[in-house]
Amino acid sequence: MGLGDGTRRIGQFTVVRTLGGGGMGKVYLCRTPAGQRLAVKVIRRELADLHDIRLRFAREVKALRAVHSPYTVPVYDAETAVPPLWLATRYVDGPTLEARVSTAGPLRLPEAAGLGGMLAEALSEVHARGVIHRDLKPSNIILERGEPRLIDFGIARSATARG
């Protein structure tokens, strides 16, 4: 396991395993030197050299650092200037909303209403910081002890940005 160059570290963090991936890169479960678990998103090397990708990633990191909600995950650290580009956030141990619905069926009305209220609060905070998430979907919501955590601001945009 590693980042394609045989390494088992990202910055100061030790890679435990791959959590997932997509078009932009991969997400790894890592541990800090003290043992805290983090989710570390690493941009694919071939994309990290592209100017617009670096700007987009830096915007994502800036957006996440500005948002403070119990329903988002805090940024622990990031590298936005020199490849490999990465973002470390608190690891959320839980299923996505998509997985929860797929295994247990639709949410009951009280649970759906509560979840909707918490997501509305998260989005209110996100929007108050001038950020538009742009990819709100069940696979980008992790459930932790019955509460949502909104993740993957990978295509987040500033409300003042064009496009």
PDB file of C-alpha atoms in Angstrom:
ATOM      1  CA  MET A   1       0.000   0.000   0.000  1.00  0.00           C
ATOM      2  CA  GLY A   2       1.179   3.500  -0.586  1.00  0.00           C
ATOM      3  CA  LEU A   3       0.965   6.440  -2.889  1.00  0.00           C
ATOM      4  CA  GLY A   4       2.316   4.790  -5.994  1.00  0.00           C
ATOM      5  CA  ASP A   5       5.954   5.351  -5.029  1.00  0.00           C
ATOM      6  CA  GLY A   6       6.201   2.629  -2.363  1.00  0.00           C
ATOM      7  CA  THR A   7       5.777   5.022   0.562  1.00  0.00           C
ATOM      8  CA  ARG A   8       3.610   4.162   3.527  1.00  0.00           C
ATOM      9  CA  ARG A   9       3.562   7.721   4.868  1.00  0.00           C
ATOM     10  CA  ILE A  10       1.737  10.890   3.928  1.00  0.00           C
ATOM     11  CA  GLY A  11       3.437  13.843   5.556  1.00  0.00           C
ATOM     12  CA  GLN A  12       3.912  12.809   9.184  1.00  0.00           C
ATOM     13  CA  PHE A  13       1.088  10.250   9.025  1.00  0.00           C
ATOM     14  CA  THR A  14       1.391   6.483   8.710  1.00  0.00           C
ATOM     15  CA  VAL A  15      -0.903   4.891   6.121  1.00  0.00           C
ATOM     16  CA  VAL A  16      -3.059   2.113   7.584  1.00  0.00           C
ATOM     17  CA  ARG A  17      -5.203   1.267   4.545  1.00  0.00           C
ATOM     18  CA  THR A  18      -7.061   2.697   1.569  1.00  0.00           C
ATOM     19  CA  LEU A  19     -10.588   3.873   2.352  1.00  0.00           C
ATOM     20  CA  GLY A  20     -11.683   4.701  -1.182  1.00  0.00           C
ATOM     21  CA  GLY A  21     -10.971   6.650  -4.280  1.00  0.00           C
ATOM     22  CA  GLY A  22     -12.377   8.602  -7.150  1.00  0.00           C
ATOM     23  CA  GLY A  23     -11.404  10.675 -10.127  1.00  0.00           C
ATOM     24  CA  MET A  24      -9.348  13.149  -8.107  1.00  0.00           C
ATOM     25  CA  GLY A  25      -7.403  10.699  -5.970  1.00  0.00           C
ATOM     26  CA  LYS A  26      -7.587   8.345  -3.020  1.00  0.00           C
ATOM     27  CA  VAL A  27      -8.526   8.568   0.624  1.00  0.00           C
ATOM     28  CA  TYR A  28      -6.436   6.708   3.181  1.00  0.00           C
ATOM     29  CA  LEU A  29      -6.959   5.831   6.809  1.00  0.00           C
ATOM     30  CA  CYS A  30      -3.828   7.103   8.540  1.00  0.00           C
ATOM     31  CA  ARG A  31      -2.531   7.509  12.063  1.00  0.00           C
ATOM     32  CA  THR A  32      -0.776  10.465  13.596  1.00  0.00           C
ATOM     33  CA  PRO A  33       2.466   9.835  15.528  1.00  0.00           C
ATOM     34  CA  ALA A  34       0.293   9.770  18.684  1.00  0.00           C
ATOM     35  CA  GLY A  35      -2.131   7.254  17.157  1.00  0.00           C
ATOM     36  CA  GLN A  36      -5.134   9.432  16.243  1.00  0.00           C
ATOM     37  CA  ARG A  37      -7.008   8.153  13.178  1.00  0.00           C
ATOM     38  CA  LEU A  38      -7.356  10.531  10.235  1.00  0.00           C
ATOM     39  CA  ALA A  39      -8.857  10.357   6.765  1.00  0.00           C
ATOM     40  CA  VAL A  40      -6.223  11.688   4.358  1.00  0.00           C
ATOM     41  CA  LYS A  41      -7.289  12.598   0.839  1.00  0.00           C
ATOM     42  CA  VAL A  42      -4.407  12.571  -1.661  1.00  0.00           C
ATOM     43  CA  ILE A  43      -4.747  14.112  -5.121  1.00  0.00           C
ATOM     44  CA  ARG A  44      -3.470  11.902  -7.948  1.00  0.00           C
ATOM     45  CA  ARG A  45       0.084  12.863  -8.876  1.00  0.00           C
ATOM     46  CA  GLU A  46      -0.723  13.502 -12.529  1.00  0.00           C
ATOM     47  CA  LEU A  47      -3.426  15.973 -11.470  1.00  0.00           C
ATOM     48  CA  ALA A  48      -1.412  17.662  -8.715  1.00  0.00           C
ATOM     49  CA  ASP A  49       0.826  19.345 -11.290  1.00  0.00           C
ATOM     50  CA  LEU A  50      -2.126  21.018 -13.024  1.00  0.00           C
ATOM     51  CA  HIS A  51      -2.575  24.645 -11.983  1.00  0.00           C
ATOM     52  CA  ASP A  52      -6.392  24.565 -11.954  1.00  0.00           C
ATOM     53  CA  ILE A  53      -6.412  21.377  -9.850  1.00  0.00           C
ATOM     54  CA  ARG A  54      -4.047  22.935  -7.289  1.00  0.00           C
ATOM     55  CA  LEU A  55      -6.313  25.993  -7.104  1.00  0.00           C
ATOM     56  CA  ARG A  56      -9.417  23.837  -6.748  1.00  0.00           C
ATOM     57  CA  PHE A  57      -7.799  21.749  -4.022  1.00  0.00           C
ATOM     58  CA  ALA A  58      -6.527  24.828  -2.165  1.00  0.00           C
ATOM     59  CA  ARG A  59     -10.088  26.206  -2.339  1.00  0.00           C
ATOM     60  CA  GLU A  60     -11.439  22.964  -0.857  1.00  0.00           C
ATOM     61  CA  VAL A  61      -8.958  23.131   2.023  1.00  0.00           C
ATOM     62  CA  LYS A  62      -9.690  26.809   2.667  1.00  0.00           C
ATOM     63  CA  ALA A  63     -13.424  26.093   2.613  1.00  0.00           C
ATOM     64  CA  LEU A  64     -13.133  23.240   5.071  1.00  0.00           C
ATOM     65  CA  ARG A  65     -10.960  25.260   7.446  1.00  0.00           C
ATOM     66  CA  ALA A  66     -13.580  28.044   7.512  1.00  0.00           C
ATOM     67  CA  VAL A  67     -16.511  25.757   8.310  1.00  0.00           C
ATOM     68  CA  HIS A  68     -17.154  24.948  11.962  1.00  0.00           C
ATOM     69  CA  SER A  69     -20.171  22.727  12.459  1.00  0.00           C
ATOM     70  CA  PRO A  70     -20.773  19.619  14.527  1.00  0.00           C
ATOM     71  CA  TYR A  71     -21.943  18.025  11.269  1.00  0.00           C
ATOM     72  CA  THR A  72     -18.750  18.517   9.255  1.00  0.00           C
ATOM     73  CA  VAL A  73     -15.274  17.135   9.923  1.00  0.00           C
ATOM     74  CA  PRO A  74     -12.440  19.372  11.107  1.00  0.00           C
ATOM     75  CA  VAL A  75      -9.251  19.770   9.088  1.00  0.00           C
ATOM     76  CA  TYR A  76      -6.201  18.429  10.897  1.00  0.00           C
ATOM     77  CA  ASP A  77      -3.523  19.412   8.371  1.00  0.00           C
ATOM     78  CA  ALA A  78      -2.979  19.809   4.625  1.00  0.00           C
ATOM     79  CA  GLU A  79      -0.397  20.250   1.897  1.00  0.00           C
ATOM     80  CA  THR A  80      -1.711  22.461  -0.903  1.00  0.00           C
ATOM     81  CA  ALA A  81       1.496  23.825  -2.457  1.00  0.00           C
ATOM     82  CA  VAL A  82       3.870  20.956  -3.278  1.00  0.00           C
ATOM     83  CA  PRO A  83       2.851  17.506  -4.581  1.00  0.00           C
ATOM     84  CA  PRO A  84       1.725  15.193  -3.276  1.00  0.00           C
ATOM     85  CA  LEU A  85      -1.252  17.375  -2.359  1.00  0.00           C
ATOM     86  CA  TRP A  86      -3.214  16.047   0.594  1.00  0.00           C
ATOM     87  CA  LEU A  87      -5.843  16.956   3.160  1.00  0.00           C
ATOM     88  CA  ALA A  88      -6.101  15.287   6.581  1.00  0.00           C
ATOM     89  CA  THR A  89      -9.407  15.412   8.460  1.00  0.00           C
ATOM     90  CA  ARG A  90     -10.769  13.615  11.468  1.00  0.00           C
ATOM     91  CA  TYR A  91     -11.691  10.049  10.552  1.00  0.00           C
ATOM     92  CA  VAL A  92     -15.398   9.319  10.932  1.00  0.00           C
ATOM     93  CA  ASP A  93     -16.092   5.683  11.746  1.00  0.00           C
ATOM     94  CA  GLY A  94     -19.522   4.958  10.383  1.00  0.00           C
ATOM     95  CA  PRO A  95     -21.476   4.010   7.305  1.00  0.00           C
ATOM     96  CA  THR A  96     -22.435   6.467   4.631  1.00  0.00           C
ATOM     97  CA  LEU A  97     -26.104   7.351   4.416  1.00  0.00           C
ATOM     98  CA  GLU A  98     -26.108   5.502   1.094  1.00  0.00           C
ATOM     99  CA  ALA A  99     -24.820   2.296   2.741  1.00  0.00           C
ATOM    100  CA  ARG A 100     -27.244   2.653   5.659  1.00  0.00           C
ATOM    101  CA  VAL A 101     -30.278   2.935   3.366  1.00  0.00           C
ATOM    102  CA  SER A 102     -29.033   0.161   1.113  1.00  0.00           C
ATOM    103  CA  THR A 103     -28.614  -2.300   3.999  1.00  0.00           C
ATOM    104  CA  ALA A 104     -31.472  -1.286   6.321  1.00  0.00           C
ATOM    105  CA  GLY A 105     -33.981   0.322   3.966  1.00  0.00           C
ATOM    106  CA  PRO A 106     -35.495   3.797   4.012  1.00  0.00           C
ATOM    107  CA  LEU A 107     -35.216   5.946   7.114  1.00  0.00           C
ATOM    108  CA  ARG A 108     -38.299   6.250   9.280  1.00  0.00           C
ATOM    109  CA  LEU A 109     -39.917   9.673   9.247  1.00  0.00           C
ATOM    110  CA  PRO A 110     -38.629  10.850  12.671  1.00  0.00           C
ATOM    111  CA  GLU A 111     -35.085   9.738  11.803  1.00  0.00           C
ATOM    112  CA  ALA A 112     -35.254  11.352   8.355  1.00  0.00           C
ATOM    113  CA  ALA A 113     -36.626  14.591   9.820  1.00  0.00           C
ATOM    114  CA  GLY A 114     -33.877  14.721  12.458  1.00  0.00           C
ATOM    115  CA  LEU A 115     -31.186  13.975   9.913  1.00  0.00           C
ATOM    116  CA  GLY A 116     -32.625  16.617   7.577  1.00  0.00           C
ATOM    117  CA  GLY A 117     -32.521  19.218  10.341  1.00  0.00           C
ATOM    118  CA  MET A 118     -28.897  18.444  11.160  1.00  0.00           C
ATOM    119  CA  LEU A 119     -27.909  18.571   7.471  1.00  0.00           C
ATOM    120  CA  ALA A 120     -29.742  21.882   7.099  1.00  0.00           C
ATOM    121  CA  GLU A 121     -27.719  23.225  10.037  1.00  0.00           C
ATOM    122  CA  ALA A 122     -24.476  21.993   8.434  1.00  0.00           C
ATOM    123  CA  LEU A 123     -25.353  23.542   5.081  1.00  0.00           C
ATOM    124  CA  SER A 124     -26.354  26.789   6.774  1.00  0.00           C
ATOM    125  CA  GLU A 125     -22.863  27.011   8.301  1.00  0.00           C
ATOM    126  CA  VAL A 126     -21.234  26.048   4.998  1.00  0.00           C
ATOM    127  CA  HIS A 127     -23.224  28.692   3.106  1.00  0.00           C
ATOM    128  CA  ALA A 128     -22.589  31.312   5.802  1.00  0.00           C
ATOM    129  CA  ARG A 129     -18.883  30.922   4.978  1.00  0.00           C
ATOM    130  CA  GLY A 130     -19.609  31.598   1.297  1.00  0.00           C
ATOM    131  CA  VAL A 131     -19.114  27.986   0.244  1.00  0.00           C
ATOM    132  CA  ILE A 132     -21.335  25.857  -1.967  1.00  0.00           C
ATOM    133  CA  HIS A 133     -20.776  22.110  -1.480  1.00  0.00           C
ATOM    134  CA  ARG A 134     -22.069  21.134  -4.959  1.00  0.00           C
ATOM    135  CA  ASP A 135     -22.047  17.377  -4.345  1.00  0.00           C
ATOM    136  CA  LEU A 136     -24.495  16.707  -1.542  1.00  0.00           C
ATOM    137  CA  LYS A 137     -25.528  13.081  -1.880  1.00  0.00           C
ATOM    138  CA  PRO A 138     -25.969  10.063   0.420  1.00  0.00           C
ATOM    139  CA  SER A 139     -22.437   8.777  -0.251  1.00  0.00           C
ATOM    140  CA  ASN A 140     -21.008  12.094   0.996  1.00  0.00           C
ATOM    141  CA  ILE A 141     -22.799  11.869   4.330  1.00  0.00           C
ATOM    142  CA  ILE A 142     -21.294   9.598   6.976  1.00  0.00           C
ATOM    143  CA  LEU A 143     -23.420   8.609   9.948  1.00  0.00           C
ATOM    144  CA  GLU A 144     -21.696   8.717  13.310  1.00  0.00           C
ATOM    145  CA  ARG A 145     -23.807   7.623  16.262  1.00  0.00           C
ATOM    146  CA  GLY A 146     -26.946   8.646  14.372  1.00  0.00           C
ATOM    147  CA  GLU A 147     -25.667  12.082  13.353  1.00  0.00           C
ATOM    148  CA  PRO A 148     -24.524  13.109   9.874  1.00  0.00           C
ATOM    149  CA  ARG A 149     -21.034  14.272   8.968  1.00  0.00           C
ATOM    150  CA  LEU A 150     -20.922  16.081   5.633  1.00  0.00           C
ATOM    151  CA  ILE A 151     -17.743  15.124   3.753  1.00  0.00           C
ATOM    152  CA  ASP A 152     -16.017  15.535   0.379  1.00  0.00           C
ATOM    153  CA  PHE A 153     -15.964  19.196  -0.482  1.00  0.00           C
ATOM    154  CA  GLY A 154     -13.885  18.223  -3.531  1.00  0.00           C
ATOM    155  CA  ILE A 155     -15.966  20.308  -5.878  1.00  0.00           C
ATOM    156  CA  ALA A 156     -16.814  22.993  -3.361  1.00  0.00           C
ATOM    157  CA  ARG A 157     -16.914  26.500  -4.717  1.00  0.00           C
ATOM    158  CA  SER A 158     -16.884  29.910  -3.264  1.00  0.00           C
ATOM    159  CA  ALA A 159     -20.287  31.510  -3.686  1.00  0.00           C
ATOM    160  CA  THR A 160     -18.470  34.395  -5.394  1.00  0.00           C
ATOM    161  CA  ALA A 161     -16.575  32.146  -7.843  1.00  0.00           C
ATOM    162  CA  ARG A 162     -17.849  31.758 -11.385  1.00  0.00           C
ATOM    163  CA  GLY A 163     -18.443  28.465 -13.166  1.00  0.00           C
TER     164      GLY A 163
END
